[in-house]
PDB file of C-alpha atoms in Angstrom:
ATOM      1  CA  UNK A   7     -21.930  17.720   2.803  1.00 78.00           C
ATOM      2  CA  UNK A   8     -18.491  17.619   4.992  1.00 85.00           C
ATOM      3  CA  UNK A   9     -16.649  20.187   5.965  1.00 93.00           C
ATOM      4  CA  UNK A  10     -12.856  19.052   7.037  1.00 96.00           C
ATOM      5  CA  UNK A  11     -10.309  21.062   8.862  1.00 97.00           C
ATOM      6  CA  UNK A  12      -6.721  20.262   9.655  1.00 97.00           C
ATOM      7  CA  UNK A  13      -4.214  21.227  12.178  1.00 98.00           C
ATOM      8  CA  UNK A  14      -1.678  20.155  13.917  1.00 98.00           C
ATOM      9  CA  UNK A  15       1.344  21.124  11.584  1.00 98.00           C
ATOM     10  CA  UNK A  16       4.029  23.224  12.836  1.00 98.00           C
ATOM     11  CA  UNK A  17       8.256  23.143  12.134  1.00 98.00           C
ATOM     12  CA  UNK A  18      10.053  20.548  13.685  1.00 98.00           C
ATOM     13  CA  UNK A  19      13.957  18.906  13.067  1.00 98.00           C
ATOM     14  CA  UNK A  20      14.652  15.771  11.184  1.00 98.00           C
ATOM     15  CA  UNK A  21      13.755  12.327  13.011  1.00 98.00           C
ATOM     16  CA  UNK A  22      11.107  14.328  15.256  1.00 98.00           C
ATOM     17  CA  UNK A  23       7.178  13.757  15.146  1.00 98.00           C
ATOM     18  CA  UNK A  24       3.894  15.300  14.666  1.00 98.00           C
ATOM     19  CA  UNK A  25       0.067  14.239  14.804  1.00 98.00           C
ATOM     20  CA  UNK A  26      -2.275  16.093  12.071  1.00 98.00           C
ATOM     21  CA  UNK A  27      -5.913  16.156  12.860  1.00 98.00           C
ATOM     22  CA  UNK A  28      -8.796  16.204  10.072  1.00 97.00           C
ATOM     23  CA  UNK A  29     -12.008  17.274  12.207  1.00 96.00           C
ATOM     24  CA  UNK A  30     -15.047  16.391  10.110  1.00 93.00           C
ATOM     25  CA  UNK A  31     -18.829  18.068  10.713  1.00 92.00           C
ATOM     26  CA  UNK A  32     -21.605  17.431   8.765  1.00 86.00           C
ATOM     27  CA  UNK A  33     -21.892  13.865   8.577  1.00 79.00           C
ATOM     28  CA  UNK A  34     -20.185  11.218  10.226  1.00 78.00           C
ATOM     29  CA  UNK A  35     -16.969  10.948   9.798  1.00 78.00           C
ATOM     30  CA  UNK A  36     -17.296   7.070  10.058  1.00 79.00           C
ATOM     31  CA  UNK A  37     -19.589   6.821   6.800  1.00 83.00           C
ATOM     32  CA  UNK A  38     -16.932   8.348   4.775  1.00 87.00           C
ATOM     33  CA  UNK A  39     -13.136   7.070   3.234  1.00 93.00           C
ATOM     34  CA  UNK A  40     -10.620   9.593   4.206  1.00 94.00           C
ATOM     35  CA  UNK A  41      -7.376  10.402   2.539  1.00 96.00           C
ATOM     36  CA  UNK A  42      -4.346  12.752   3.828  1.00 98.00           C
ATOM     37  CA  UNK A  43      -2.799  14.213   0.785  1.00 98.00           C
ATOM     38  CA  UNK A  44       0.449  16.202   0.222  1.00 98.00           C
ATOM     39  CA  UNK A  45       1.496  19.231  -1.817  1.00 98.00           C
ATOM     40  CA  UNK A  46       5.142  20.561  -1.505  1.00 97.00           C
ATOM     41  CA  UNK A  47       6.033  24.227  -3.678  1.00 92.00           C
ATOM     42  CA  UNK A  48       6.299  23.377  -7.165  1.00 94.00           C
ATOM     43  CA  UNK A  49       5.047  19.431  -7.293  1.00 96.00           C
ATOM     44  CA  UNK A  50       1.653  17.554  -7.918  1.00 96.00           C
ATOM     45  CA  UNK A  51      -0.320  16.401  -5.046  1.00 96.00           C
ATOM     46  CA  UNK A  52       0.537  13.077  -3.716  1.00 97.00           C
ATOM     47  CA  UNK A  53      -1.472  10.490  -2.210  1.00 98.00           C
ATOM     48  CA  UNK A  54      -0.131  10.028   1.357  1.00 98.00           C
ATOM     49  CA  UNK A  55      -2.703   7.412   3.408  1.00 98.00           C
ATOM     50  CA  UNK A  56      -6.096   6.336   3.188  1.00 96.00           C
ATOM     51  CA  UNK A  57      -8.612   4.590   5.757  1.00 95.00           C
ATOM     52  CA  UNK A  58     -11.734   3.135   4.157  1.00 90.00           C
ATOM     53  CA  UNK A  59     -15.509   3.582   6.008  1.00 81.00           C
ATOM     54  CA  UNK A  60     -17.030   0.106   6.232  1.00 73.00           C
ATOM     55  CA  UNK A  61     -14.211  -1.995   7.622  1.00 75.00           C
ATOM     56  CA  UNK A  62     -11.222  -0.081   8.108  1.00 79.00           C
ATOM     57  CA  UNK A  63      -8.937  -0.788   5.804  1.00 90.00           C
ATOM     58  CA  UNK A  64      -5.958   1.650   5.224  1.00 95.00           C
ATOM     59  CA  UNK A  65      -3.605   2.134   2.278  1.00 95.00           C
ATOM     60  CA  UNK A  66      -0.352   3.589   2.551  1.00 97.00           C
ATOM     61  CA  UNK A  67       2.264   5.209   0.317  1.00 97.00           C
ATOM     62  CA  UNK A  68       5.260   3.340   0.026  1.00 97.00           C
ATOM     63  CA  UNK A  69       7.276   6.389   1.195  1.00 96.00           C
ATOM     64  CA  UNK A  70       5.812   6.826   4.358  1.00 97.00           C
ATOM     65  CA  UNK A  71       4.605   3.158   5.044  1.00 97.00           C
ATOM     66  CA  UNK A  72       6.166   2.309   8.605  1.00 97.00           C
ATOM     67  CA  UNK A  73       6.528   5.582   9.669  1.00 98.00           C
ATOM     68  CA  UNK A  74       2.985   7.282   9.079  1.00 98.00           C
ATOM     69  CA  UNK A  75      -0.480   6.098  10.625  1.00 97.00           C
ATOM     70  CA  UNK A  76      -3.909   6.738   9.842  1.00 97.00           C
ATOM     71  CA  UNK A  77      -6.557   6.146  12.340  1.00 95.00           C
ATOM     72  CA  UNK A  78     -10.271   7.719  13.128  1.00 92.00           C
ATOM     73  CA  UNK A  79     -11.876   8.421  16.116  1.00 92.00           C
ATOM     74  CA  UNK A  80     -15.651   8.279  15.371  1.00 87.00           C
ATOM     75  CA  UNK A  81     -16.826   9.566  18.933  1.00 90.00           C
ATOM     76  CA  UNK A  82     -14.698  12.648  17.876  1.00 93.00           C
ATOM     77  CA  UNK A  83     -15.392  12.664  14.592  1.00 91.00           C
ATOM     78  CA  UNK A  84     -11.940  13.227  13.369  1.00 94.00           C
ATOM     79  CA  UNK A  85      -9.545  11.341  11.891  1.00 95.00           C
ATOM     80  CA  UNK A  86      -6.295  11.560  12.474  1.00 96.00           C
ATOM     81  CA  UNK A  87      -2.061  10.832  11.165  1.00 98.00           C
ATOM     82  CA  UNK A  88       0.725  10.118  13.430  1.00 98.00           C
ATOM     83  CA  UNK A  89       3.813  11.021  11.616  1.00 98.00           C
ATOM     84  CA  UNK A  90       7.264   9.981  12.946  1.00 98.00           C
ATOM     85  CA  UNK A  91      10.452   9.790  12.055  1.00 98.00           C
ATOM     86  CA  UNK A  92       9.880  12.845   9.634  1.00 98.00           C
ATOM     87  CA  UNK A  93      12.524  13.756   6.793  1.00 97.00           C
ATOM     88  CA  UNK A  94      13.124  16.575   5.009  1.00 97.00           C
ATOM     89  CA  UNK A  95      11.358  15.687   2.235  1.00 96.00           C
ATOM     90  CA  UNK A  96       7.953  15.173   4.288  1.00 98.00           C
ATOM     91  CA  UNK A  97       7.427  18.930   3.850  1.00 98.00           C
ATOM     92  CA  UNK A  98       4.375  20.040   2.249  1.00 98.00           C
ATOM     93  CA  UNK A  99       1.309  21.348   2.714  1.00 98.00           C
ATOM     94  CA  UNK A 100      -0.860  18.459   4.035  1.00 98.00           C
ATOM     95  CA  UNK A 101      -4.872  18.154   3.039  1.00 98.00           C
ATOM     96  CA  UNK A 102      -7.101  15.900   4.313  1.00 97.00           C
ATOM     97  CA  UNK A 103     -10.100  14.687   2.266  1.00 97.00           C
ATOM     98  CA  UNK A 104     -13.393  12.599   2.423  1.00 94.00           C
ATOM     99  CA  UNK A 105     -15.006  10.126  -0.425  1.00 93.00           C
ATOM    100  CA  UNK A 106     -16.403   6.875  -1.110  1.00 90.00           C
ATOM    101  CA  UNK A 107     -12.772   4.843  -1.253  1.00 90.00           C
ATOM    102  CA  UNK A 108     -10.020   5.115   0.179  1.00 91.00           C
ATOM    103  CA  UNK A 109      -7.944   5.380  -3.288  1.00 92.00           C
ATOM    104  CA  UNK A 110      -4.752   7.627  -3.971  1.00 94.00           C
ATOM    105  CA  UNK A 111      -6.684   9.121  -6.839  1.00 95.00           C
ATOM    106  CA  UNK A 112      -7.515  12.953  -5.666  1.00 94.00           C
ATOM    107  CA  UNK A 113     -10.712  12.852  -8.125  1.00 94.00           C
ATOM    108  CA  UNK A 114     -12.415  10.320  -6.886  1.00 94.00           C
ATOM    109  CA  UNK A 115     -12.434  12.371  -3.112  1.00 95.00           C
ATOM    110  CA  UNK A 116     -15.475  15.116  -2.751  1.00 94.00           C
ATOM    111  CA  UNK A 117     -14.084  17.280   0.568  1.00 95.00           C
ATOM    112  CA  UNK A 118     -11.168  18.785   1.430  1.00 97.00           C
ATOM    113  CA  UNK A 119      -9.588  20.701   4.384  1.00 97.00           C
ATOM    114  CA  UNK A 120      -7.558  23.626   3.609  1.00 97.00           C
ATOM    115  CA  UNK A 121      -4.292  22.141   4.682  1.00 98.00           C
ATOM    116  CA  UNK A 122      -1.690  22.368   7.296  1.00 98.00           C
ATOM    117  CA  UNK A 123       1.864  23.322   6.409  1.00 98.00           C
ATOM    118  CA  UNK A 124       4.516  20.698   7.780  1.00 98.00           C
ATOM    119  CA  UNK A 125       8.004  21.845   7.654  1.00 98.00           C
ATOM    120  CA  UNK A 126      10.667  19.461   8.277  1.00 98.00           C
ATOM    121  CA  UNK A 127      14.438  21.262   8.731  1.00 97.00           C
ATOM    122  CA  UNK A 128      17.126  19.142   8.329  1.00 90.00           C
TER     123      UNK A 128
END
C-alpha cells in the first residue's frame, strides 16, 4: 500500500504563494496517479489537480488552472503543488491522494494524506 503525507500549508495574504508537498512511501510514487483534493468547512470535496503515472499527463480544475501546478519528483518520491496567486476562496483543507487515473472522481483514488490546512486572509 501507500502511505501519503502533506505539508506545507500555513496562513498567508491574498495574491501570496505556497508549495504543498505529498511525500509517498511504500511504493513508488511514480507507478501511481496522484490527485490534490480540497475540502473547505461546510462543502464537498473538490477535485483540485491530477498528474497521471505512465506519461505525465495532468488535469486541472478550471478554478485554479494558470495559477496551480502539479509536478512529481520520483527521486524524492513526492509529489508536489505550487500554488500562486492564492484567493480567499483557496482555503480548505488540502488532501493529497494516489490511484490508477488521474480523474477528479475521489472514488476512484485508494490513499490519502491527512491534509494540510491552507488559509488564505483577504
Amino acid at each position: 500500500q501507500v502511505q501519503l503525507v502533506e505539508s506545507g500549508g500555513g496562513l498567508v495574504q491574498a495574491g501570496d504563494s505556497l508549495r504543498l508537498s505529498c511525500a509517498a512511501s511504500g511504493r513508488p510514487i511514480s507507478t501511481s496517479a496522484v490527485g490534490w483534493f480540497r475540502q473547505a468547512p461546510g462543502k464537498e470535496r473538490e477535485f483540485v489537480v491530477a498528474i497521471g503515472w505512465s506519461v505525465g499527463r495532468t488535469y486541472y480544475a478550471d478554478s485554479v488552472k494558470g495559477r496551480f501546478t502539479i509536478s512529481r519528483d520520483n527521486v524524492k518520491n513526492t509529489v508536489y503543488l505550487q500554488m500562486n496567486s492564492l484567493r480567499s476562496e483557496d482555503t480548505a483543507v488540502y488532501y493529497c491522494a494516489a490511484g490508477q487515473i488521474p480523474v477528479a472522481a475521489t472514488e476512484r483514488y485508494d490513499y490519502w494524506g491527512q491534509g494540510t490546512q491552507v488559509t488564505v486572509s483577504s
